PDB file of C-alpha atoms in Angstrom:
ATOM      1  CA  MET A  24      -0.095   0.261  -0.453  1.00 46.00           C
ATOM      2  CA  THR A  25       1.117   3.852  -0.687  1.00 49.00           C
ATOM      3  CA  HIS A  26       1.906   5.822   2.287  1.00 51.00           C
ATOM      4  CA  PHE A  27       0.315   8.891   1.979  1.00 55.00           C
ATOM      5  CA  LEU A  28       2.279  11.753   4.673  1.00 78.00           C
ATOM      6  CA  HIS A  29      -1.753  12.989   5.429  1.00 93.00           C
ATOM      7  CA  PRO A  30      -3.101  10.023   3.291  1.00 96.00           C
ATOM      8  CA  ALA A  31      -6.804  10.419   1.633  1.00 97.00           C
ATOM      9  CA  VAL A  32     -10.056   9.912   3.596  1.00 98.00           C
ATOM     10  CA  LEU A  33     -13.114  10.008   2.546  1.00 98.00           C
ATOM     11  CA  THR A  34     -16.701  10.459   3.761  1.00 98.00           C
ATOM     12  CA  ILE A  35     -20.395   9.356   2.675  1.00 98.00           C
ATOM     13  CA  ALA A  36     -22.490  11.140   4.639  1.00 96.00           C
ATOM     14  CA  GLY A  37     -24.931  13.693   5.707  1.00 94.00           C
ATOM     15  CA  SER A  38     -24.460  17.794   6.343  1.00 95.00           C
ATOM     16  CA  ASP A  39     -24.855  19.267   9.844  1.00 94.00           C
ATOM     17  CA  SER A  40     -25.122  22.498   9.932  1.00 93.00           C
ATOM     18  CA  SER A  41     -24.653  23.012  13.285  1.00 92.00           C
ATOM     19  CA  GLY A  42     -21.195  21.101  12.966  1.00 93.00           C
ATOM     20  CA  GLY A  43     -21.100  18.578  15.346  1.00 93.00           C
ATOM     21  CA  ALA A  44     -21.762  15.278  13.840  1.00 93.00           C
ATOM     22  CA  GLY A  45     -22.562  14.414   9.649  1.00 93.00           C
ATOM     23  CA  VAL A  46     -19.767  15.800   7.348  1.00 97.00           C
ATOM     24  CA  GLN A  47     -18.406  18.593   9.087  1.00 97.00           C
ATOM     25  CA  ALA A  48     -16.898  15.882  12.808  1.00 96.00           C
ATOM     26  CA  ASP A  49     -16.141  13.256  10.016  1.00 98.00           C
ATOM     27  CA  LEU A  50     -13.488  16.408   8.553  1.00 98.00           C
ATOM     28  CA  LYS A  51     -12.971  17.492  12.027  1.00 97.00           C
ATOM     29  CA  THR A  52     -11.525  14.496  12.977  1.00 97.00           C
ATOM     30  CA  MET A  53      -9.522  13.140   9.764  1.00 97.00           C
ATOM     31  CA  THR A  54      -8.076  16.620  10.074  1.00 96.00           C
ATOM     32  CA  SER A  55      -6.945  16.517  13.735  1.00 96.00           C
ATOM     33  CA  LEU A  56      -5.094  12.982  12.734  1.00 96.00           C
ATOM     34  CA  GLY A  57      -3.662  14.170  10.072  1.00 95.00           C
ATOM     35  CA  CYS A  58      -5.709  12.963   6.703  1.00 97.00           C
ATOM     36  CA  TYR A  59      -7.089  14.910   4.010  1.00 97.00           C
ATOM     37  CA  GLY A  60     -10.922  13.962   4.724  1.00 98.00           C
ATOM     38  CA  MET A  61     -12.917  14.660   0.982  1.00 98.00           C
ATOM     39  CA  THR A  62     -17.115  15.229   1.186  1.00 98.00           C
ATOM     40  CA  VAL A  63     -19.435  12.851  -0.133  1.00 98.00           C
ATOM     41  CA  ILE A  64     -22.687  14.895   1.157  1.00 98.00           C
ATOM     42  CA  THR A  65     -26.098  12.180   0.868  1.00 96.00           C
ATOM     43  CA  ALA A  66     -27.902  14.918   3.091  1.00 93.00           C
ATOM     44  CA  LEU A  67     -28.513  17.975   4.116  1.00 94.00           C
ATOM     45  CA  THR A  68     -29.915  19.191   7.748  1.00 89.00           C
ATOM     46  CA  ALA A  69     -31.403  22.027   9.063  1.00 91.00           C
ATOM     47  CA  GLN A  70     -29.822  21.224  13.198  1.00 89.00           C
ATOM     48  CA  ASN A  71     -28.349  22.525  16.335  1.00 89.00           C
ATOM     49  CA  THR A  72     -27.361  21.110  19.978  1.00 88.00           C
ATOM     50  CA  GLN A  73     -31.608  21.246  19.979  1.00 87.00           C
ATOM     51  CA  GLY A  74     -32.890  19.168  17.982  1.00 84.00           C
ATOM     52  CA  VAL A  75     -33.059  18.314  14.123  1.00 85.00           C
ATOM     53  CA  GLN A  76     -35.329  21.332  12.125  1.00 86.00           C
ATOM     54  CA  GLY A  77     -35.538  19.648   8.539  1.00 87.00           C
ATOM     55  CA  VAL A  78     -33.672  16.767   5.905  1.00 87.00           C
ATOM     56  CA  TYR A  79     -32.829  17.384   2.535  1.00 92.00           C
ATOM     57  CA  PRO A  80     -32.093  14.458   0.505  1.00 92.00           C
ATOM     58  CA  VAL A  81     -30.251  14.917  -1.778  1.00 96.00           C
ATOM     59  CA  SER A  82     -30.009  12.466  -4.991  1.00 96.00           C
ATOM     60  CA  THR A  83     -28.347   9.041  -6.104  1.00 97.00           C
ATOM     61  CA  GLU A  84     -27.021  10.631  -9.697  1.00 98.00           C
ATOM     62  CA  VAL A  85     -25.312  13.798  -7.703  1.00 98.00           C
ATOM     63  CA  VAL A  86     -24.073  11.521  -4.363  1.00 98.00           C
ATOM     64  CA  LEU A  87     -22.593   9.472  -7.050  1.00 98.00           C
ATOM     65  CA  ALA A  88     -21.557  12.760  -9.960  1.00 98.00           C
ATOM     66  CA  GLN A  89     -19.684  13.705  -6.258  1.00 98.00           C
ATOM     67  CA  LEU A  90     -17.693  10.519  -5.851  1.00 98.00           C
ATOM     68  CA  ASN A  91     -17.038  10.500  -9.524  1.00 98.00           C
ATOM     69  CA  ALA A  92     -15.091  14.065  -9.825  1.00 98.00           C
ATOM     70  CA  VAL A  93     -13.599  12.039  -5.912  1.00 98.00           C
ATOM     71  CA  PHE A  94     -12.754   9.149  -6.832  1.00 98.00           C
ATOM     72  CA  GLU A  95     -11.458  10.703 -10.639  1.00 97.00           C
ATOM     73  CA  ASP A  96      -8.459  13.088  -9.127  1.00 97.00           C
ATOM     74  CA  ILE A  97      -8.002  11.663  -6.019  1.00 97.00           C
ATOM     75  CA  PRO A  98      -8.604   8.329  -5.218  1.00 96.00           C
ATOM     76  CA  PRO A  99      -9.527   8.079  -1.083  1.00 97.00           C
ATOM     77  CA  VAL A 100      -7.553   5.267   0.696  1.00 97.00           C
ATOM     78  CA  THR A 101     -10.264   4.239   2.672  1.00 98.00           C
ATOM     79  CA  VAL A 102     -13.809   5.631   2.729  1.00 98.00           C
ATOM     80  CA  LYS A 103     -16.540   6.020   5.941  1.00 98.00           C
ATOM     81  CA  ILE A 104     -20.058   5.736   4.739  1.00 98.00           C
ATOM     82  CA  GLY A 105     -22.672   7.429   7.275  1.00 96.00           C
ATOM     83  CA  MET A 106     -26.088   8.916   6.337  1.00 91.00           C
ATOM     84  CA  LEU A 107     -27.893   6.926   3.770  1.00 93.00           C
ATOM     85  CA  HIS A 108     -31.105   7.989   3.299  1.00 87.00           C
ATOM     86  CA  ASP A 109     -33.161   5.121   1.409  1.00 90.00           C
ATOM     87  CA  GLN A 110     -32.902   1.896  -1.141  1.00 93.00           C
ATOM     88  CA  ALA A 111     -32.338   3.815  -4.586  1.00 95.00           C
ATOM     89  CA  LEU A 112     -28.956   5.343  -3.186  1.00 96.00           C
ATOM     90  CA  ILE A 113     -27.956   2.292  -1.117  1.00 97.00           C
ATOM     91  CA  GLU A 114     -27.837  -0.013  -4.331  1.00 97.00           C
ATOM     92  CA  GLY A 115     -25.639   3.283  -5.936  1.00 97.00           C
ATOM     93  CA  LEU A 116     -23.493   3.311  -4.136  1.00 98.00           C
ATOM     94  CA  TYR A 117     -23.013  -0.121  -4.026  1.00 98.00           C
ATOM     95  CA  HIS A 118     -22.519  -1.068  -7.892  1.00 98.00           C
ATOM     96  CA  PHE A 119     -19.925   2.385  -7.445  1.00 98.00           C
ATOM     97  CA  LEU A 120     -18.131   0.877  -4.829  1.00 98.00           C
ATOM     98  CA  LYS A 121     -17.730  -2.390  -5.554  1.00 96.00           C
ATOM     99  CA  ASP A 122     -14.982  -3.040  -7.566  1.00 95.00           C
ATOM    100  CA  ARG A 123     -13.592  -0.444  -5.471  1.00 95.00           C
ATOM    101  CA  ASN A 124      -9.257  -1.648  -4.107  1.00 91.00           C
ATOM    102  CA  VAL A 125     -10.557   0.064  -0.964  1.00 97.00           C
ATOM    103  CA  ARG A 126     -11.123   0.477   3.055  1.00 98.00           C
ATOM    104  CA  ILE A 127     -15.018   1.288   3.795  1.00 98.00           C
ATOM    105  CA  VAL A 128     -16.191   2.255   7.490  1.00 98.00           C
ATOM    106  CA  LEU A 129     -19.552   2.109   6.890  1.00 98.00           C
ATOM    107  CA  ASP A 130     -20.882   4.196  10.814  1.00 97.00           C
ATOM    108  CA  PRO A 131     -25.435   2.260  10.214  1.00 93.00           C
ATOM    109  CA  VAL A 132     -27.341   5.281  10.924  1.00 86.00           C
ATOM    110  CA  MET A 133     -29.926   2.710  11.471  1.00 80.00           C
ATOM    111  CA  VAL A 134     -31.537   4.423  14.799  1.00 64.00           C
ATOM    112  CA  ALA A 135     -31.697   7.818  16.662  1.00 57.00           C
ATOM    113  CA  THR A 136     -30.662   8.266  20.064  1.00 55.00           C
ATOM    114  CA  SER A 137     -34.076   8.258  20.702  1.00 47.00           C
ATOM    115  CA  GLY A 138     -34.045   5.045  19.837  1.00 49.00           C
ATOM    116  CA  ASP A 139     -36.626   6.725  16.383  1.00 51.00           C
ATOM    117  CA  VAL A 140     -35.848   4.214  13.072  1.00 59.00           C
ATOM    118  CA  LEU A 141     -34.630   6.536  10.405  1.00 66.00           C
ATOM    119  CA  LEU A 142     -34.851   3.986   7.600  1.00 73.00           C
ATOM    120  CA  GLU A 143     -37.760   1.502   5.961  1.00 73.00           C
ATOM    121  CA  PRO A 144     -36.964  -2.045   6.028  1.00 74.00           C
ATOM    122  CA  ASP A 145     -36.652  -1.885   2.377  1.00 80.00           C
ATOM    123  CA  SER A 146     -33.755   0.466   2.447  1.00 89.00           C
ATOM    124  CA  LEU A 147     -32.381  -1.866   5.961  1.00 88.00           C
ATOM    125  CA  GLN A 148     -32.469  -4.677   4.316  1.00 90.00           C
ATOM    126  CA  SER A 149     -30.395  -2.970   1.471  1.00 94.00           C
ATOM    127  CA  LEU A 150     -28.157  -1.558   3.399  1.00 95.00           C
ATOM    128  CA  GLN A 151     -26.767  -5.445   5.142  1.00 95.00           C
ATOM    129  CA  THR A 152     -27.243  -7.139   2.168  1.00 96.00           C
ATOM    130  CA  LEU A 153     -25.733  -5.110  -0.261  1.00 97.00           C
ATOM    131  CA  LEU A 154     -23.040  -3.333   2.441  1.00 97.00           C
ATOM    132  CA  PHE A 155     -22.580  -4.614   4.942  1.00 97.00           C
ATOM    133  CA  PRO A 156     -20.321  -7.348   3.111  1.00 97.00           C
ATOM    134  CA  LEU A 157     -18.309  -5.065   2.194  1.00 98.00           C
ATOM    135  CA  ALA A 158     -17.189  -3.010   4.895  1.00 98.00           C
ATOM    136  CA  SER A 159     -13.760  -3.166   6.281  1.00 98.00           C
ATOM    137  CA  LEU A 160     -15.939  -3.507   9.513  1.00 98.00           C
ATOM    138  CA  ILE A 161     -19.011  -2.036  10.572  1.00 98.00           C
ATOM    139  CA  THR A 162     -20.158   0.730  13.860  1.00 97.00           C
ATOM    140  CA  PRO A 163     -23.239   0.045  15.443  1.00 95.00           C
ATOM    141  CA  ASN A 164     -24.858   0.940  18.265  1.00 92.00           C
ATOM    142  CA  ILE A 165     -26.847  -0.856  21.217  1.00 89.00           C
ATOM    143  CA  HIS A 166     -29.801   0.557  19.786  1.00 88.00           C
ATOM    144  CA  GLU A 167     -28.784  -0.290  15.621  1.00 91.00           C
ATOM    145  CA  ILE A 168     -27.272  -4.341  16.454  1.00 92.00           C
ATOM    146  CA  ASP A 169     -30.636  -4.927  18.911  1.00 90.00           C
ATOM    147  CA  LEU A 170     -32.574  -4.006  15.193  1.00 88.00           C
ATOM    148  CA  ILE A 171     -29.461  -5.425  13.050  1.00 91.00           C
ATOM    149  CA  SER A 172     -28.958  -8.576  15.250  1.00 91.00           C
ATOM    150  CA  GLY A 173     -33.045  -9.507  15.772  1.00 90.00           C
ATOM    151  CA  LYS A 174     -32.333  -9.855  19.421  1.00 86.00           C
ATOM    152  CA  LYS A 175     -32.513  -7.491  22.246  1.00 87.00           C
ATOM    153  CA  ASN A 176     -29.532  -6.832  24.074  1.00 83.00           C
ATOM    154  CA  SER A 177     -29.276  -5.746  26.915  1.00 74.00           C
ATOM    155  CA  SER A 178     -25.502  -6.723  28.797  1.00 83.00           C
ATOM    156  CA  LYS A 179     -22.232  -6.373  27.558  1.00 86.00           C
ATOM    157  CA  GLU A 180     -22.601 -10.729  27.318  1.00 89.00           C
ATOM    158  CA  THR A 181     -25.225 -10.318  24.516  1.00 89.00           C
ATOM    159  CA  MET A 182     -23.391  -7.377  23.248  1.00 91.00           C
ATOM    160  CA  GLY A 183     -19.778 -10.373  22.336  1.00 92.00           C
ATOM    161  CA  GLU A 184     -23.025 -12.656  20.711  1.00 94.00           C
ATOM    162  CA  SER A 185     -24.424 -10.697  18.769  1.00 94.00           C
ATOM    163  CA  ALA A 186     -21.160  -8.941  17.786  1.00 95.00           C
ATOM    164  CA  LEU A 187     -20.440 -12.517  16.671  1.00 96.00           C
ATOM    165  CA  ALA A 188     -23.495 -13.321  14.963  1.00 96.00           C
ATOM    166  CA  MET A 189     -23.924 -10.836  12.569  1.00 96.00           C
ATOM    167  CA  ALA A 190     -19.646 -10.644  11.581  1.00 97.00           C
ATOM    168  CA  HIS A 191     -19.985 -14.397  10.879  1.00 97.00           C
ATOM    169  CA  LYS A 192     -23.140 -14.067   9.063  1.00 96.00           C
ATOM    170  CA  TRP A 193     -22.009 -11.293   6.567  1.00 97.00           C
ATOM    171  CA  GLY A 194     -18.172 -12.261   6.781  1.00 97.00           C
ATOM    172  CA  SER A 195     -17.417  -8.449   7.427  1.00 98.00           C
ATOM    173  CA  PRO A 196     -15.904  -7.475  11.411  1.00 98.00           C
ATOM    174  CA  PHE A 197     -18.139  -6.028  13.954  1.00 98.00           C
ATOM    175  CA  LEU A 198     -17.484  -3.466  16.284  1.00 98.00           C
ATOM    176  CA  VAL A 199     -21.016  -3.126  18.427  1.00 96.00           C
ATOM    177  CA  LYS A 200     -20.641   0.730  20.138  1.00 92.00           C
ATOM    178  CA  GLY A 201     -21.870  -0.277  24.447  1.00 84.00           C
ATOM    179  CA  GLY A 202     -21.885   3.906  25.637  1.00 72.00           C
ATOM    180  CA  ASP A 203     -25.863   3.214  25.421  1.00 69.00           C
ATOM    181  CA  LEU A 204     -25.720   0.945  27.556  1.00 70.00           C
ATOM    182  CA  GLN A 205     -27.870   1.113  30.540  1.00 61.00           C
ATOM    183  CA  GLY A 206     -26.506  -0.495  34.104  1.00 60.00           C
ATOM    184  CA  CYS A 207     -22.583  -0.688  33.096  1.00 66.00           C
ATOM    185  CA  GLY A 208     -19.938   1.675  35.079  1.00 68.00           C
ATOM    186  CA  THR A 209     -17.414   2.039  31.560  1.00 79.00           C
ATOM    187  CA  SER A 210     -18.307   2.340  27.642  1.00 84.00           C
ATOM    188  CA  SER A 211     -17.788  -1.177  26.554  1.00 88.00           C
ATOM    189  CA  ASP A 212     -17.056  -1.200  23.285  1.00 93.00           C
ATOM    190  CA  VAL A 213     -16.564  -5.085  21.431  1.00 95.00           C
ATOM    191  CA  LEU A 214     -15.175  -5.847  18.066  1.00 98.00           C
ATOM    192  CA  ALA A 215     -15.763  -9.666  16.945  1.00 97.00           C
ATOM    193  CA  VAL A 216     -13.910 -10.885  13.277  1.00 97.00           C
ATOM    194  CA  PRO A 217     -15.626 -12.686  10.911  1.00 96.00           C
ATOM    195  CA  GLY A 218     -13.835 -16.674  10.541  1.00 92.00           C
ATOM    196  CA  SER A 219     -13.231 -16.055  15.147  1.00 92.00           C
ATOM    197  CA  ASP A 220     -14.646 -16.906  17.974  1.00 91.00           C
ATOM    198  CA  ARG A 221     -12.615 -13.856  19.804  1.00 93.00           C
ATOM    199  CA  LEU A 222     -13.647 -10.995  20.977  1.00 96.00           C
ATOM    200  CA  LEU A 223     -11.567  -7.589  21.375  1.00 96.00           C
ATOM    201  CA  TRP A 224     -12.803  -5.083  24.385  1.00 95.00           C
ATOM    202  CA  PHE A 225     -12.663  -1.733  24.001  1.00 93.00           C
ATOM    203  CA  GLU A 226     -13.794   0.340  28.234  1.00 87.00           C
ATOM    204  CA  SER A 227     -12.913   3.229  29.245  1.00 85.00           C
ATOM    205  CA  GLU A 228     -14.296   5.473  32.155  1.00 84.00           C
ATOM    206  CA  ARG A 229     -17.798   7.641  31.254  1.00 83.00           C
ATOM    207  CA  VAL A 230     -17.153  10.868  30.938  1.00 85.00           C
ATOM    208  CA  GLU A 231     -20.109  12.808  32.754  1.00 84.00           C
ATOM    209  CA  THR A 232     -21.773  15.150  30.256  1.00 87.00           C
ATOM    210  CA  ARG A 233     -24.175  16.343  28.067  1.00 89.00           C
ATOM    211  CA  ASN A 234     -21.366  17.149  25.147  1.00 90.00           C
ATOM    212  CA  THR A 235     -22.613  13.348  23.210  1.00 87.00           C
ATOM    213  CA  HIS A 236     -23.546  15.019  19.807  1.00 89.00           C
ATOM    214  CA  GLY A 237     -21.482  13.169  16.674  1.00 91.00           C
ATOM    215  CA  THR A 238     -19.993  10.653  19.033  1.00 92.00           C
ATOM    216  CA  GLY A 239     -20.899   8.241  16.520  1.00 93.00           C
ATOM    217  CA  CYS A 240     -19.704  10.148  13.567  1.00 94.00           C
ATOM    218  CA  THR A 241     -17.092  11.487  15.352  1.00 96.00           C
ATOM    219  CA  LEU A 242     -15.271   6.885  15.940  1.00 96.00           C
ATOM    220  CA  SER A 243     -15.995   5.523  12.469  1.00 97.00           C
ATOM    221  CA  SER A 244     -13.704   8.916  10.964  1.00 98.00           C
ATOM    222  CA  ALA A 245     -11.646   8.171  13.349  1.00 98.00           C
ATOM    223  CA  VAL A 246     -11.112   4.172  12.005  1.00 98.00           C
ATOM    224  CA  ALA A 247     -11.235   5.368   9.162  1.00 98.00           C
ATOM    225  CA  SER A 248      -8.054   7.753   9.277  1.00 98.00           C
ATOM    226  CA  HIS A 249      -6.639   5.529  11.018  1.00 97.00           C
ATOM    227  CA  LEU A 250      -6.429   2.163   8.444  1.00 97.00           C
ATOM    228  CA  ALA A 251      -5.682   4.628   6.635  1.00 97.00           C
ATOM    229  CA  LEU A 252      -2.243   6.090   8.502  1.00 96.00           C
ATOM    230  CA  GLY A 253      -1.727   1.865   8.107  1.00 95.00           C
ATOM    231  CA  TYR A 254      -2.924   0.575  11.331  1.00 96.00           C
ATOM    232  CA  SER A 255      -3.704  -3.066  11.716  1.00 96.00           C
ATOM    233  CA  LEU A 256      -7.086  -3.006  12.567  1.00 97.00           C
ATOM    234  CA  ASP A 257      -7.580  -3.766  16.206  1.00 96.00           C
ATOM    235  CA  GLU A 258      -4.588  -0.839  16.472  1.00 97.00           C
ATOM    236  CA  ALA A 259      -7.286   1.427  14.835  1.00 97.00           C
ATOM    237  CA  VAL A 260      -9.852   0.524  17.064  1.00 97.00           C
ATOM    238  CA  SER A 261      -7.611   1.528  20.089  1.00 97.00           C
ATOM    239  CA  LEU A 262      -6.384   4.524  19.034  1.00 97.00           C
ATOM    240  CA  SER A 263      -9.722   6.219  17.739  1.00 97.00           C
ATOM    241  CA  LYS A 264     -11.388   4.990  20.592  1.00 95.00           C
ATOM    242  CA  LYS A 265      -8.156   7.086  23.325  1.00 95.00           C
ATOM    243  CA  TYR A 266      -9.507   9.537  21.121  1.00 96.00           C
ATOM    244  CA  ILE A 267     -13.695   9.738  20.887  1.00 95.00           C
ATOM    245  CA  SER A 268     -12.713   9.096  25.091  1.00 92.00           C
ATOM    246  CA  ALA A 269     -10.996  11.904  24.917  1.00 92.00           C
ATOM    247  CA  ALA A 270     -12.677  13.856  22.728  1.00 92.00           C
ATOM    248  CA  LEU A 271     -15.732  13.282  25.793  1.00 90.00           C
ATOM    249  CA  GLU A 272     -13.509  14.666  28.275  1.00 89.00           C
ATOM    250  CA  HIS A 273     -11.248  17.747  27.008  1.00 90.00           C
ATOM    251  CA  GLY A 274     -15.524  19.218  25.392  1.00 86.00           C
ATOM    252  CA  LYS A 275     -17.835  18.093  29.054  1.00 87.00           C
ATOM    253  CA  ASN A 276     -16.971  21.752  29.714  1.00 87.00           C
ATOM    254  CA  GLN A 277     -17.740  24.023  26.905  1.00 85.00           C
ATOM    255  CA  SER A 278     -20.646  25.652  25.784  1.00 84.00           C
ATOM    256  CA  TRP A 279     -21.584  24.925  22.207  1.00 87.00           C
ATOM    257  CA  GLY A 280     -25.233  25.623  22.010  1.00 86.00           C
ATOM    258  CA  GLN A 281     -27.925  25.788  24.994  1.00 87.00           C
ATOM    259  CA  GLY A 282     -28.443  22.320  23.762  1.00 86.00           C
ATOM    260  CA  ARG A 283     -26.465  18.340  23.580  1.00 87.00           C
ATOM    261  CA  GLY A 284     -23.357  20.054  22.602  1.00 89.00           C
ATOM    262  CA  PRO A 285     -20.505  18.564  20.448  1.00 92.00           C
ATOM    263  CA  VAL A 286     -17.482  16.458  21.231  1.00 92.00           C
ATOM    264  CA  ASN A 287     -14.406  18.601  21.547  1.00 92.00           C
ATOM    265  CA  HIS A 288     -12.787  17.207  18.442  1.00 93.00           C
ATOM    266  CA  MET A 289      -9.787  19.302  18.020  1.00 89.00           C
ATOM    267  CA  TRP A 290      -8.372  18.311  21.901  1.00 90.00           C
ATOM    268  CA  ASN A 291      -5.535  17.047  20.506  1.00 87.00           C
ATOM    269  CA  LEU A 292      -3.868  20.241  17.927  1.00 80.00           C
ATOM    270  CA  LYS A 293      -0.341  21.257  19.060  1.00 57.00           C
ATOM    271  CA  LYS A 294      -0.688  24.992  18.682  1.00 50.00           C
ATOM    272  CA  SER A 295      -3.687  27.251  18.383  1.00 48.00           C
ATOM    273  CA  ILE A 296      -4.374  30.265  15.281  1.00 46.00           C
ATOM    274  CA  ARG A 297      -3.939  33.781  17.384  1.00 45.00           C
ATOM    275  CA  ARG A 298      -4.252  37.495  16.336  1.00 42.00           C
TER     276      ARG A 298
END
């Protein structure tokens, strides 16, 4: 693999006008970790820290035009996929990416933090059958693994079982994020890889903060960045877990907005620019 000082990483996701999640969070993360971030926008949103006021999907035609423009000029080393709004877009992405020599980190944005399902059943099925097998890593949260596995995951034990079952079923590694797991004293994520019964756990102390907006986007784009930088999957997940934990810690006393604010993506920047 060719190594670059600042490897190119592409995010295919929705835009968050408040800057805390979506492509904005991805770009901040990629830049903070020393990568060259690029974007293909799948939807525009009108939102802030207090909620989403509107979602405006981008047509599949326009998404594919963005993809063609990026790949023909600056082919990415890795791709992070986030918000996809319908079956046509999923099918279009599949046909574009299936023969590309690129590693994909898929953040299956299926369920909101509230637990509301964001994908229609047909789109959910297409996401699994078409894009799951292409992924180098799939990063569902606890609500999403419930939906994917078809069972309620209420403990670390069931999280691990579901991660293994889905990794074997779809032939792709699964990182199940347990940040929303109730009754657990730590934030526990588990990695399962197809062809092995090994479970690798990543633990961190829970950070008491309301500023958690964009945690899933940030973690998945951090993994994509670390993979592009040449780290193994285990190393990429471990380093990304440390990055998001520090972003939560360094952002807990910030006051960006009046609601659930973002994590501090820039915590690891050594110097600030001052007038």
